[in-house]
Short mmCIF file of C-alpha atoms in Angstrom, two decimals:
data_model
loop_
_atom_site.label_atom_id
_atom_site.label_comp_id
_atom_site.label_asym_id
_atom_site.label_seq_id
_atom_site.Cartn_x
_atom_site.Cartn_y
_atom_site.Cartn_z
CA UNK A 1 39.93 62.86 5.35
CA UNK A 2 37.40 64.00 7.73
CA UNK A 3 34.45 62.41 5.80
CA UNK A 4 36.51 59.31 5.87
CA UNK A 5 36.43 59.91 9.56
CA UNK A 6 33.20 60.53 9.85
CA UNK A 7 31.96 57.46 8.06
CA UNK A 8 34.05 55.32 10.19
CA UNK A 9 32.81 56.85 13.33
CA UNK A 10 29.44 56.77 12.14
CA UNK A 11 30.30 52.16 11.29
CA UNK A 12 31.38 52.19 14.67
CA UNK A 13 28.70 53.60 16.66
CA UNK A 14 25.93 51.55 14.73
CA UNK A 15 28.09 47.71 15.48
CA UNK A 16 27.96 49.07 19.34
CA UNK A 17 24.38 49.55 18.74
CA UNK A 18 23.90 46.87 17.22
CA UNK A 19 25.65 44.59 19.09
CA UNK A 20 23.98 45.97 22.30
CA UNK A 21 20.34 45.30 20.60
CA UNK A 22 21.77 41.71 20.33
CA UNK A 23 22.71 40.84 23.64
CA UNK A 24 19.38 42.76 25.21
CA UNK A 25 17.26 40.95 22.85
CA UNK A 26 18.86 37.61 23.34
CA UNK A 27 18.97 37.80 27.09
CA UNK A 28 15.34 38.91 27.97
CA UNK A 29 14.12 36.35 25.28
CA UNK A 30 15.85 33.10 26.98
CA UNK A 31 14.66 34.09 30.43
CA UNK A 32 11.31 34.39 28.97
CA UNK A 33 11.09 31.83 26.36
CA UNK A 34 8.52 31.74 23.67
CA UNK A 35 4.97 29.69 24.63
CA UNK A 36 5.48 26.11 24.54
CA UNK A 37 1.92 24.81 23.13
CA UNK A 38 0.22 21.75 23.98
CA UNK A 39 -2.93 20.82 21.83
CA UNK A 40 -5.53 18.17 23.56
CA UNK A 41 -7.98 16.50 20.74
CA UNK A 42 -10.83 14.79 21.43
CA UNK A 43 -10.44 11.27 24.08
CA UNK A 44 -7.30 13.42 24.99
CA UNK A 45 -7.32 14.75 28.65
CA UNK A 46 -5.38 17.10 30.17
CA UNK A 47 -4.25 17.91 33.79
CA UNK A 48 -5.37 20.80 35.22
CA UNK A 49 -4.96 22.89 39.02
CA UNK A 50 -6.25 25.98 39.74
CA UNK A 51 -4.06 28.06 42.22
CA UNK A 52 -6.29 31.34 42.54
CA UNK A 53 -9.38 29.03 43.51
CA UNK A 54 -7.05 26.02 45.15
CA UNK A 55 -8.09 23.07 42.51
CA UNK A 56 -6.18 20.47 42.00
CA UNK A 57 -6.30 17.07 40.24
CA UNK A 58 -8.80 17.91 37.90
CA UNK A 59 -9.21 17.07 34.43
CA UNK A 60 -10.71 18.21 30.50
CA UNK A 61 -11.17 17.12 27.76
CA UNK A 62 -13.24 18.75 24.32
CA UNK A 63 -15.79 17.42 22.65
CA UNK A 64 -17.64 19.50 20.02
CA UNK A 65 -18.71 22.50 19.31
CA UNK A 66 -22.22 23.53 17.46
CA UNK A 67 -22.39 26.59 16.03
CA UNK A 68 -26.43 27.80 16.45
CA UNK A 69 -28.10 30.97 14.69
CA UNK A 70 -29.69 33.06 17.60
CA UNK A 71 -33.07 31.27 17.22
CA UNK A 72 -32.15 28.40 17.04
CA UNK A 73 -30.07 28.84 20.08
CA UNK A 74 -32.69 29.94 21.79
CA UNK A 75 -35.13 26.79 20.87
CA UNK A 76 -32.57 24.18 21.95
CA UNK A 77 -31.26 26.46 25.25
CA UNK A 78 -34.75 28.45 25.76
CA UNK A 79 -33.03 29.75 29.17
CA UNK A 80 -29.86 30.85 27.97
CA UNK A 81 -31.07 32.07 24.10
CA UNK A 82 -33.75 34.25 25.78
CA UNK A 83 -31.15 37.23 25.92
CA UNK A 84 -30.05 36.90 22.03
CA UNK A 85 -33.61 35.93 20.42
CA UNK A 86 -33.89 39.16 18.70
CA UNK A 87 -29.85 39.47 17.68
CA UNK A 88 -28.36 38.48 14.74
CA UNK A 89 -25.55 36.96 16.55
CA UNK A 90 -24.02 33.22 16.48
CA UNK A 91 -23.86 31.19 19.23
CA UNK A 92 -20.91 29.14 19.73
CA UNK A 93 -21.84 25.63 22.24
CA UNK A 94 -18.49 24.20 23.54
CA UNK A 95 -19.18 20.49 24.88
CA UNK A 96 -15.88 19.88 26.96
CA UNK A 97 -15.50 16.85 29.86
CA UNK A 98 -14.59 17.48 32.91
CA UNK A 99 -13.46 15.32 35.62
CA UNK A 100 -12.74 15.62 39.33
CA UNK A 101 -10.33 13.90 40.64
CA UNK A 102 -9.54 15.60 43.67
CA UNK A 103 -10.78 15.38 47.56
CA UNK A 104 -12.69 18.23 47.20
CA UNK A 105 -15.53 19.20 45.66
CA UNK A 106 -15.35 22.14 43.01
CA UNK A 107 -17.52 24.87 41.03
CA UNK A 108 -17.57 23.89 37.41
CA UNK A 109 -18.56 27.66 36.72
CA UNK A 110 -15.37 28.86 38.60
CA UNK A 111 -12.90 26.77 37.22
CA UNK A 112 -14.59 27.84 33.64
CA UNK A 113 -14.18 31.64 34.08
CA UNK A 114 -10.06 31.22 33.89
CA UNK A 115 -10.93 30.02 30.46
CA UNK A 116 -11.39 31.80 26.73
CA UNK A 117 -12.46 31.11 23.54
CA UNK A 118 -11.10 31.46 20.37
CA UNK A 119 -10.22 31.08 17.07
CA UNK A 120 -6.34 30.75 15.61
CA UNK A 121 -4.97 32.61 13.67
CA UNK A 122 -8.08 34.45 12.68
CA UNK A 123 -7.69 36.26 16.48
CA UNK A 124 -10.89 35.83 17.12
CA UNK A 125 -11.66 34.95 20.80
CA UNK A 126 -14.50 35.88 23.49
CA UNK A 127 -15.35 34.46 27.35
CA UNK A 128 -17.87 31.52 27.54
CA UNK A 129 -20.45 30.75 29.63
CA UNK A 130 -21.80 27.77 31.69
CA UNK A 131 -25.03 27.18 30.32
CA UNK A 132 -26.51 26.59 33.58
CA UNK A 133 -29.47 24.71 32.72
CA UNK A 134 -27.88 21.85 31.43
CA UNK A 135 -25.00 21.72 33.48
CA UNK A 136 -24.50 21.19 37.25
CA UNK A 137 -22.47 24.01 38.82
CA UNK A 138 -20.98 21.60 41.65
CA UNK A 139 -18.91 17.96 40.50
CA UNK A 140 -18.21 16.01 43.48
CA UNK A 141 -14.33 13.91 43.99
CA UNK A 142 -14.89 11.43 41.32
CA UNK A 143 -17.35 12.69 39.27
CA UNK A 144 -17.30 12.92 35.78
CA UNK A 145 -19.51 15.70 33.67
CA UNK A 146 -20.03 16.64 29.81
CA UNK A 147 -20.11 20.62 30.27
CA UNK A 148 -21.61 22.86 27.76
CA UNK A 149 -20.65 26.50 27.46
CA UNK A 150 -21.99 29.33 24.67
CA UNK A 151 -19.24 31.98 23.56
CA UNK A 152 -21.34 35.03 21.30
CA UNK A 153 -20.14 35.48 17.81
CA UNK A 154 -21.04 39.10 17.20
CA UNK A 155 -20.93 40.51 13.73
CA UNK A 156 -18.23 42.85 15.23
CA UNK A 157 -16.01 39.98 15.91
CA UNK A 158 -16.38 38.03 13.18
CA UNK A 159 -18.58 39.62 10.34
CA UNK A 160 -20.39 37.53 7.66
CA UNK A 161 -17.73 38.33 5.20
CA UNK A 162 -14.90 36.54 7.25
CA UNK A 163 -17.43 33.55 8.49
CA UNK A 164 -16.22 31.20 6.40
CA UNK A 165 -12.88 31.96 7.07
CA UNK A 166 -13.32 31.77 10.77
CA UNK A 167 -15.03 28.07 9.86
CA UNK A 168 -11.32 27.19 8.95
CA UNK A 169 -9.76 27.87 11.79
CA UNK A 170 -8.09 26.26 14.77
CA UNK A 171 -11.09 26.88 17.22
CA UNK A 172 -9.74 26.16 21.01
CA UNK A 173 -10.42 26.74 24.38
CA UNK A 174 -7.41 27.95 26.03
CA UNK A 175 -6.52 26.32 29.63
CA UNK A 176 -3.03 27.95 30.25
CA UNK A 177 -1.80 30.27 28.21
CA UNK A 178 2.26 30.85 29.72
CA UNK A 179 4.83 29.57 30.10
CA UNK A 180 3.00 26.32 28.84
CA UNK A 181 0.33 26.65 26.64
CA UNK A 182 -2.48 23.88 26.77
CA UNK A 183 -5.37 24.36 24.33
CA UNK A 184 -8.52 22.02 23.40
CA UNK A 185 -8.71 22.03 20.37
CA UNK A 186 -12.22 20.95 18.82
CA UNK A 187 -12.15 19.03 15.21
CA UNK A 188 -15.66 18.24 15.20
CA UNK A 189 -17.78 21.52 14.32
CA UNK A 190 -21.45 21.43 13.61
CA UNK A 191 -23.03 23.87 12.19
CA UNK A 192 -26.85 24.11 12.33
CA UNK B 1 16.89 62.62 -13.76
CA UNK B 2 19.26 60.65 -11.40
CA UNK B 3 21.63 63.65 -10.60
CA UNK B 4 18.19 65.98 -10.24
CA UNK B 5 16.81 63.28 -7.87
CA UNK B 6 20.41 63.12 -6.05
CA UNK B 7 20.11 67.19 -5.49
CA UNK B 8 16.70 67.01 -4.16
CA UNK B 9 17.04 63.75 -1.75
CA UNK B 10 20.23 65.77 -0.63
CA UNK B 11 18.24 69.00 0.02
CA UNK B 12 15.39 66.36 1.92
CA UNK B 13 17.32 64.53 3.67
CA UNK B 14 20.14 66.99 4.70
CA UNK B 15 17.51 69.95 6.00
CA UNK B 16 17.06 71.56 8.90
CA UNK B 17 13.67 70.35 8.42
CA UNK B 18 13.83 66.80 8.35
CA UNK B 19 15.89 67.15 11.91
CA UNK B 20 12.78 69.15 13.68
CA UNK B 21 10.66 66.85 12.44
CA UNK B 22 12.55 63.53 13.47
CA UNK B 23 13.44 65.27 16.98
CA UNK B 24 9.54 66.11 17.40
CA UNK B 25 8.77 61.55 16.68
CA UNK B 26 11.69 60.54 17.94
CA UNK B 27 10.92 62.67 21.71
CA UNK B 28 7.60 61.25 21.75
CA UNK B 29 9.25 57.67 20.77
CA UNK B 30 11.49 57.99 23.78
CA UNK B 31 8.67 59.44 26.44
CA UNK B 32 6.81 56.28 25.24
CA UNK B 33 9.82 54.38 26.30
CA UNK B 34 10.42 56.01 29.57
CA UNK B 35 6.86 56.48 30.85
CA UNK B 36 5.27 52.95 29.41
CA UNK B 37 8.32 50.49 28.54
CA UNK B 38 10.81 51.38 30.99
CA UNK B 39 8.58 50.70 33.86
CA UNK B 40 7.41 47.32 32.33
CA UNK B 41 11.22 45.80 32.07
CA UNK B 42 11.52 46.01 35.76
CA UNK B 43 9.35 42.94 36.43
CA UNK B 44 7.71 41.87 33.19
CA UNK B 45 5.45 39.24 35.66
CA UNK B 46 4.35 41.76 38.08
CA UNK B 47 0.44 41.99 36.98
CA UNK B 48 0.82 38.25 35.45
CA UNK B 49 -1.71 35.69 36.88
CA UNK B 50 -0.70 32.21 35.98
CA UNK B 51 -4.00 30.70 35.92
CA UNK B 52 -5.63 33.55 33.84
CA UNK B 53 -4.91 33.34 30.68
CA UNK B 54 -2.76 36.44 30.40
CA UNK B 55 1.37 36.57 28.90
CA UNK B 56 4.39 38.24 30.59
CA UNK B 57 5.03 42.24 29.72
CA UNK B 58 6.12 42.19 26.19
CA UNK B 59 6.76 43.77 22.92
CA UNK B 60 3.89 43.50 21.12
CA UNK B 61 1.31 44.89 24.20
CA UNK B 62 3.85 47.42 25.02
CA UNK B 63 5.82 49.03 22.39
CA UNK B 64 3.99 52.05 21.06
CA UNK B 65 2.41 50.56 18.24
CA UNK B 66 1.10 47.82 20.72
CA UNK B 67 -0.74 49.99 22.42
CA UNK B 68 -2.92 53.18 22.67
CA UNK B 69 -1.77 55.56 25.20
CA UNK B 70 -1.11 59.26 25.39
CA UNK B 71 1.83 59.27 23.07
CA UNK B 72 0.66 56.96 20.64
CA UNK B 73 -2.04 58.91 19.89
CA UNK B 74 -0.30 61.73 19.90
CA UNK B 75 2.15 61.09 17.26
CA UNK B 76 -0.77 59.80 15.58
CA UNK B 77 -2.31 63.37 15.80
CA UNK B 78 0.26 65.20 14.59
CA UNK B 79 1.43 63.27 11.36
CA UNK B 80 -0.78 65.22 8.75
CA UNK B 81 1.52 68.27 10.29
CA UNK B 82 4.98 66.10 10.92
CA UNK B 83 5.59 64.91 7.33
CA UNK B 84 5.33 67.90 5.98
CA UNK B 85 7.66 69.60 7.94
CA UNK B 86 11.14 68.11 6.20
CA UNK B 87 10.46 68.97 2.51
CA UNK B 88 6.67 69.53 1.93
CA UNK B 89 6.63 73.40 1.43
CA UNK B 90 10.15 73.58 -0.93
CA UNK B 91 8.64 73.74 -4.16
CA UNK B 92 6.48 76.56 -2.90
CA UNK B 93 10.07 78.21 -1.88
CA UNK B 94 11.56 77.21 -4.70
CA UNK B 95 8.98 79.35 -6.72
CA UNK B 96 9.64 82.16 -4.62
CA UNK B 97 12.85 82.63 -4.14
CA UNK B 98 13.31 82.10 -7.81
CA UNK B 99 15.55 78.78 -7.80
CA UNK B 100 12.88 77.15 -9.77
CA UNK B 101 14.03 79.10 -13.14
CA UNK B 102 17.46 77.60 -12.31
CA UNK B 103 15.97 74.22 -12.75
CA UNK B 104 13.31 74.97 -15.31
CA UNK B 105 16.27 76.45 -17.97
CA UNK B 106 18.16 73.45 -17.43
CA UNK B 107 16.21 70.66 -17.09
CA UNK B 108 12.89 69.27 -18.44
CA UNK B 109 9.93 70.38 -15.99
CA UNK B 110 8.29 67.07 -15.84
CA UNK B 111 11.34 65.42 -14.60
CA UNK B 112 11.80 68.22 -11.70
CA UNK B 113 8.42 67.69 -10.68
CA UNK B 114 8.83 64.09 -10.24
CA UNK B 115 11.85 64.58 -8.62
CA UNK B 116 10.46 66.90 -6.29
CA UNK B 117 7.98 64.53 -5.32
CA UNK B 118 9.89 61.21 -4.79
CA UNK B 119 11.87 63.72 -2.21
CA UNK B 120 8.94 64.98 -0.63
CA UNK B 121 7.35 61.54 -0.56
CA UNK B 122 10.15 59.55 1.21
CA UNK B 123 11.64 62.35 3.37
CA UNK B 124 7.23 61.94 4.64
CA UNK B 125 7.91 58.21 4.97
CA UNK B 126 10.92 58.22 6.83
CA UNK B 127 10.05 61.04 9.94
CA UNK B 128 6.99 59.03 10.68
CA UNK B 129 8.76 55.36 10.48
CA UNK B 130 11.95 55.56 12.18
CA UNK B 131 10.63 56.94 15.41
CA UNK B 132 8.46 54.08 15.16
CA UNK B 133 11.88 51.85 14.48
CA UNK B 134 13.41 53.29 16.96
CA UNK B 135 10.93 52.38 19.72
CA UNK B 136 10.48 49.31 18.73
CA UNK B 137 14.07 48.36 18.46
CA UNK B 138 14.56 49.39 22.14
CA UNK B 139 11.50 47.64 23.60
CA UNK B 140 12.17 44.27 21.54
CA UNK B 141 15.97 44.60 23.52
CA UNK B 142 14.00 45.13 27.02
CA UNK B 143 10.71 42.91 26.92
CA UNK B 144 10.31 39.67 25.28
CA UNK B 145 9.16 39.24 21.61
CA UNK B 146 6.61 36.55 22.71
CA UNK B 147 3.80 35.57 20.18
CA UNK B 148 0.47 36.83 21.15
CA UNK B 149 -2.64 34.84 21.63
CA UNK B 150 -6.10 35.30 20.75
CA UNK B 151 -6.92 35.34 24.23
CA UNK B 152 -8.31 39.33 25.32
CA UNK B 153 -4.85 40.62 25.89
CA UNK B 154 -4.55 42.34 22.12
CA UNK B 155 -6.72 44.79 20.71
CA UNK B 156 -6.23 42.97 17.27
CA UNK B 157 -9.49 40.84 16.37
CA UNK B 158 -10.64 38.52 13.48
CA UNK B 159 -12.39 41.56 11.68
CA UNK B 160 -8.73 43.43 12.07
CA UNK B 161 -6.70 43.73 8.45
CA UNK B 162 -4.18 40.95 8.83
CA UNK B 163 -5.06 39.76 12.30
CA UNK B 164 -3.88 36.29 10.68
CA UNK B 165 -0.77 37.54 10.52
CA UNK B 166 -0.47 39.51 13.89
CA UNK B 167 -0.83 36.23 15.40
CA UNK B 168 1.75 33.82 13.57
CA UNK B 169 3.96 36.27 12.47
CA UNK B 170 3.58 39.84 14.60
CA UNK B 171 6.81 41.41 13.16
CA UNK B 172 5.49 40.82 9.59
CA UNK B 173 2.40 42.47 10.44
CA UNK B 174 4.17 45.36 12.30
CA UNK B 175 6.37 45.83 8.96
CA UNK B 176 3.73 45.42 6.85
CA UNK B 177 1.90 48.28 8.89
CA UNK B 178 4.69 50.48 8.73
CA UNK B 179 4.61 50.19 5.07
CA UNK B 180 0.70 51.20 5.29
CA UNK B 181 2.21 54.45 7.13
CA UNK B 182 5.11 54.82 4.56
CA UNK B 183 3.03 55.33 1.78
CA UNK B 184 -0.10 57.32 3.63
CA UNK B 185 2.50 59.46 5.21
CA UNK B 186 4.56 60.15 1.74
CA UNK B 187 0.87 60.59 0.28
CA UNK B 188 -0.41 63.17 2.95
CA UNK B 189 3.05 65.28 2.26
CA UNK B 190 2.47 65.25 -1.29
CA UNK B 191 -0.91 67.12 -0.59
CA UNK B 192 1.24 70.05 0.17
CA UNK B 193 2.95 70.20 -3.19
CA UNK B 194 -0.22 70.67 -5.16
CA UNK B 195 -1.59 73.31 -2.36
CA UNK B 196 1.86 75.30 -3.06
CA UNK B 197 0.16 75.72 -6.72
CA UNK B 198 -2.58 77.63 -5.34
CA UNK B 199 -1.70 79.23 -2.35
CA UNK B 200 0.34 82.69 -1.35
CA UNK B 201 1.13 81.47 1.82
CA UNK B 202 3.75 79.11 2.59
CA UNK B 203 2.14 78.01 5.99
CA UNK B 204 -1.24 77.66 4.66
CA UNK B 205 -0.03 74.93 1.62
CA UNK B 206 1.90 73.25 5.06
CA UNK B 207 -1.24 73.29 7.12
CA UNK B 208 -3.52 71.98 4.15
CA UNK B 209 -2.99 68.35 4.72
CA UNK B 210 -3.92 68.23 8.02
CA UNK B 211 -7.20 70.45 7.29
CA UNK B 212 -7.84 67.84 4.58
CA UNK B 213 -7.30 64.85 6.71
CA UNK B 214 -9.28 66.17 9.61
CA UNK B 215 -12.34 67.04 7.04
CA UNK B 216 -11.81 63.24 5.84
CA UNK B 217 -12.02 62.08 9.40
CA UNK B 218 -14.78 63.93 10.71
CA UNK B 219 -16.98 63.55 7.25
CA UNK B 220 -16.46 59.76 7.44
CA UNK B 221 -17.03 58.94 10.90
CA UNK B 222 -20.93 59.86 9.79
CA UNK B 223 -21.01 56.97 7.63
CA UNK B 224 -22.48 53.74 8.26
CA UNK B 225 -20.67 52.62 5.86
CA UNK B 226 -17.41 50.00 7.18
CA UNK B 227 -15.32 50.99 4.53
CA UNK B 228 -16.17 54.93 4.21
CA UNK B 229 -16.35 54.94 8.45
CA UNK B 230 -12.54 54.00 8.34
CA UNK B 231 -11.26 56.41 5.95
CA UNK B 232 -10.06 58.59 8.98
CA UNK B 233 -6.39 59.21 9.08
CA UNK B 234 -6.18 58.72 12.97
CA UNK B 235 -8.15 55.18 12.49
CA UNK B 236 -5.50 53.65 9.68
CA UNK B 237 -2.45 54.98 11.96
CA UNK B 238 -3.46 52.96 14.64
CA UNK B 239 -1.79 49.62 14.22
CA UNK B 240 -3.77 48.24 17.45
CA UNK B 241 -6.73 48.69 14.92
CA UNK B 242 -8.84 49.41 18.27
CA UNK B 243 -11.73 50.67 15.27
CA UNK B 244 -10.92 47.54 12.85
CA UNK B 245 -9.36 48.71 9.69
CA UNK B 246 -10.16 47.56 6.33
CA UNK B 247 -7.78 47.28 3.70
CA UNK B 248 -10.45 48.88 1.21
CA UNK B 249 -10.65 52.26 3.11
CA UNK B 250 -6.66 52.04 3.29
CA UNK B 251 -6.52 52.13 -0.29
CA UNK B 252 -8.99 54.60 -0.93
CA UNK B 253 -6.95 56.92 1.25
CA UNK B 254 -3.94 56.05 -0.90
CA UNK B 255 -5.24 56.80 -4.05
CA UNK B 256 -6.98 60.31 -2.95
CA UNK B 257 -3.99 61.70 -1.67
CA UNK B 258 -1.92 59.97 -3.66
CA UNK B 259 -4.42 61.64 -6.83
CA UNK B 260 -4.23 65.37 -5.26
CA UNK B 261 -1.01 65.43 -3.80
CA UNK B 262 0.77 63.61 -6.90
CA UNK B 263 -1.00 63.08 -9.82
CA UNK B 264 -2.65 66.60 -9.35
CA UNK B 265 0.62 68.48 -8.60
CA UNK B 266 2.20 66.49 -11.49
CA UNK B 267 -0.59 67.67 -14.13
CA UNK B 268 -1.16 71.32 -12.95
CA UNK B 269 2.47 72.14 -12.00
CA UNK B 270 3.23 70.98 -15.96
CA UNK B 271 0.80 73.44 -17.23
CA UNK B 272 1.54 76.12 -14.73
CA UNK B 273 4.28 78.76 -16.34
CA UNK B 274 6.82 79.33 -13.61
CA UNK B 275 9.21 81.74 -15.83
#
């Protein structure tokens, strides 16, 4: 009789449990739903404001990416490659258009360091930057530029052994990451 | 077989000693709630930037396997010691006090052996992966279960074991992890079952496995070696795989403790004469 009790008491206290889990769980999940995720391909462009730096009315849209070997990075971006001539690290060159449509002029380099790299579902993602050489930091209201950025691809982020892998993935550059997730996502990938 | 493996699950599982040793986790499971979660659940948007490309407070960068703090790597520390705790040093009791002739006239020694460590294994299992249930249970009711992004905010990265599946799927890969800890944790127990063969002192066969998994970690952390490097026990605990993990190294750990705490324990203990 009093293991019968026992048992019971023992049902009871893991449905309350349970059913407490269940209403926590559902409530802090539907006031903050998952990511809703937008991809942009290339000829897609997507709206984009900045509130920390005040941008608004701008647009992007991605182009390619060319994935170099640390010399050859370094003969096509001699400025830039200078740092990584002796590494054994990949260079990753996002091409991405960006346009201004605002009354203001902006800093391409600013709006680009809200931005990150990477690679789904691999994980793999890093900061880019502006290769300034080729690129114009300021785009006047109106303007229109192609902007190039390099992201490193150490060995310690993605070794040799999961390089092809990596090839396979979604590779993106993430705009907005919550609640609205807006990616571009680059289909072309050259690798020289 | 079944009613021998019934009386020693019983004796596991009904001990004094798996209590201690699920009070010890499950206190550090619940400071990790109150000092890191709690907090967080308050305002899940308080350090979010919505222009950076950063996600609300939630499960998977807060729960304790999301993230290494103080208590993480505490109950990290102490596994090698925790596991053993509910059922490791029995058989070397069971020799002492004598109760092992009770088993050996009735029953077939191999069998008790095997018994003996099924009990020892899954009493190890379960004190290191239900304070980790536990906490995770509580956070996923306080702080959303949002997806995570490959973005900076998670120590997870392409080398990581499974990072695929950390992003698509992150409560696949924390269950999957868990099962990582299951069997190391049953396997580092076991360790204490073979030690009880050799040693006169109860404490020293408990205190073995952590010796041995200390020697492990400090020996490997000289290699150069990527797989050898991450043999160390405190490395493959750590499901934010802050040192990347390799599945290789995980199984190499398996089958070394798994060969002297089991298959050793099973082969001398046959031989042995305990009458």
């Amino acid at each position: 009789m009093m293991h019968y009790k026992k048992k019971i008491f023992v049902i009871i206290i893991s449905v309350v449990l349970f059913v407490a889990w269940l209403i926590g769980f559902s409530d802090v999940n539907n006031r903050f739903p998952q990511v809703k995720c937008e991809e942009y391909h290339l000829d897609e462009w997507v709206d984009y404001s900045n509130r920390y730096w005040g941008y608004d009315d701008l647009q992007l849209s991605p182009v390619k990416i060319t994935i170099y070997s640390a010399k050859d990075f370094k003969s096509e971006y001699p400025e830039e490659g200078e740092e990584y001539k002796d590494k054994s690290y990949k260079i990753v060159v996002m091409k991405v258009k960006i346009k201004n449509n605002s009354p203001q002029e902006i800093s391409v380099g600013k709006v680009f360091s809200f931005f990150t790299a990477g690679a789904e579902p691999i994980g793999w993602h890093n900061q880019g930057q502006i290769i300034d050489s080729k690129n114009s930091n300021i785009l006047l209201t109106g303007e229109q530029e192609d902007v190039e950025l390099y992201v490193v691809l150490s060995e310690s982020m993605v070794s040799s052994r999961n390089y092809d892998r990596f090839l396979k993935n979604k590779i993106f550059l993430s705009v907005k990451s919550y609640p609205l997730r807006q990616i571009l996502v680059f289909d072309e990938i050259d690798v020289k | 077989m079944r009613t021998l493996l019934k009386i020693e699950l019983e004796r596991a599982f009904r001990g004094i000693g798996i209590k201690i040793a699920l009070l010890i986790g499950l206190l550090i499971s619940i400071a990790n709630l109150v000092l890191e979660v709690y907090p967080k659940t308050e305002n899940p948007l308080r350090v979010f930037v919505a222009d950076a490309q950063m996600l609300p407070y939630n499960v998977f960068n807060s729960w304790i396997g999301g993230r290494i703090n103080f208590e993480y790597s505490l109950f990290i520390f102490i596994i090698p010691i925790l596991v053993v705790i509910p059922y490791g040093a029995t058989y070397f009791s069971d020799m002492k006090s004598g109760v092992i002739k009770n088993y050996y006239t009735r029953i077939e020694k191999k069998k008790y052996l095997i018994a003996k460590s099924i009990a020892v294994f899954l009493s190890a299992g379960v004190v290191t992966v239900v304070p980790l249930i536990v906490n995770l249970a509580i956070t996923s009711a306080m702080l959303p279960s949002i997806i995570p992004q490959p973005t900076g905010e998670f120590s997870i990265r392409a080398n990581a074991i499974w990072s695929s599946i950390f992003y698509t799927y992150p409560y696949i890969y924390i269950m999957l992890y868990m099962l990582v800890i299951f069997l190391l944790s049953g396997c580092i127990a076991c360790v204490t079952l073979s030690l009880s063969l050799f040693a006169n002192n109860k404490f020293v066969a408990m205190l073995f496995p952590f010796l041995l998994c200390n020697v492990i970690r400090i020996l490997s952390s000289y290699s150069y070696y990527y797989v050898i490097n991450g043999l160390g026990w405190t490395r493959i605990f750590d499901m934010t795989q802050m040192g990347v993990n390799f599945f290789p190294s995980i199984l190499i750990d398996i089958i070394l403790f798994a060969s002297i705490g089991i298959f050793l324990f099973w082969w001398k203990g046959g031989r042995d004469d305990a009458l």
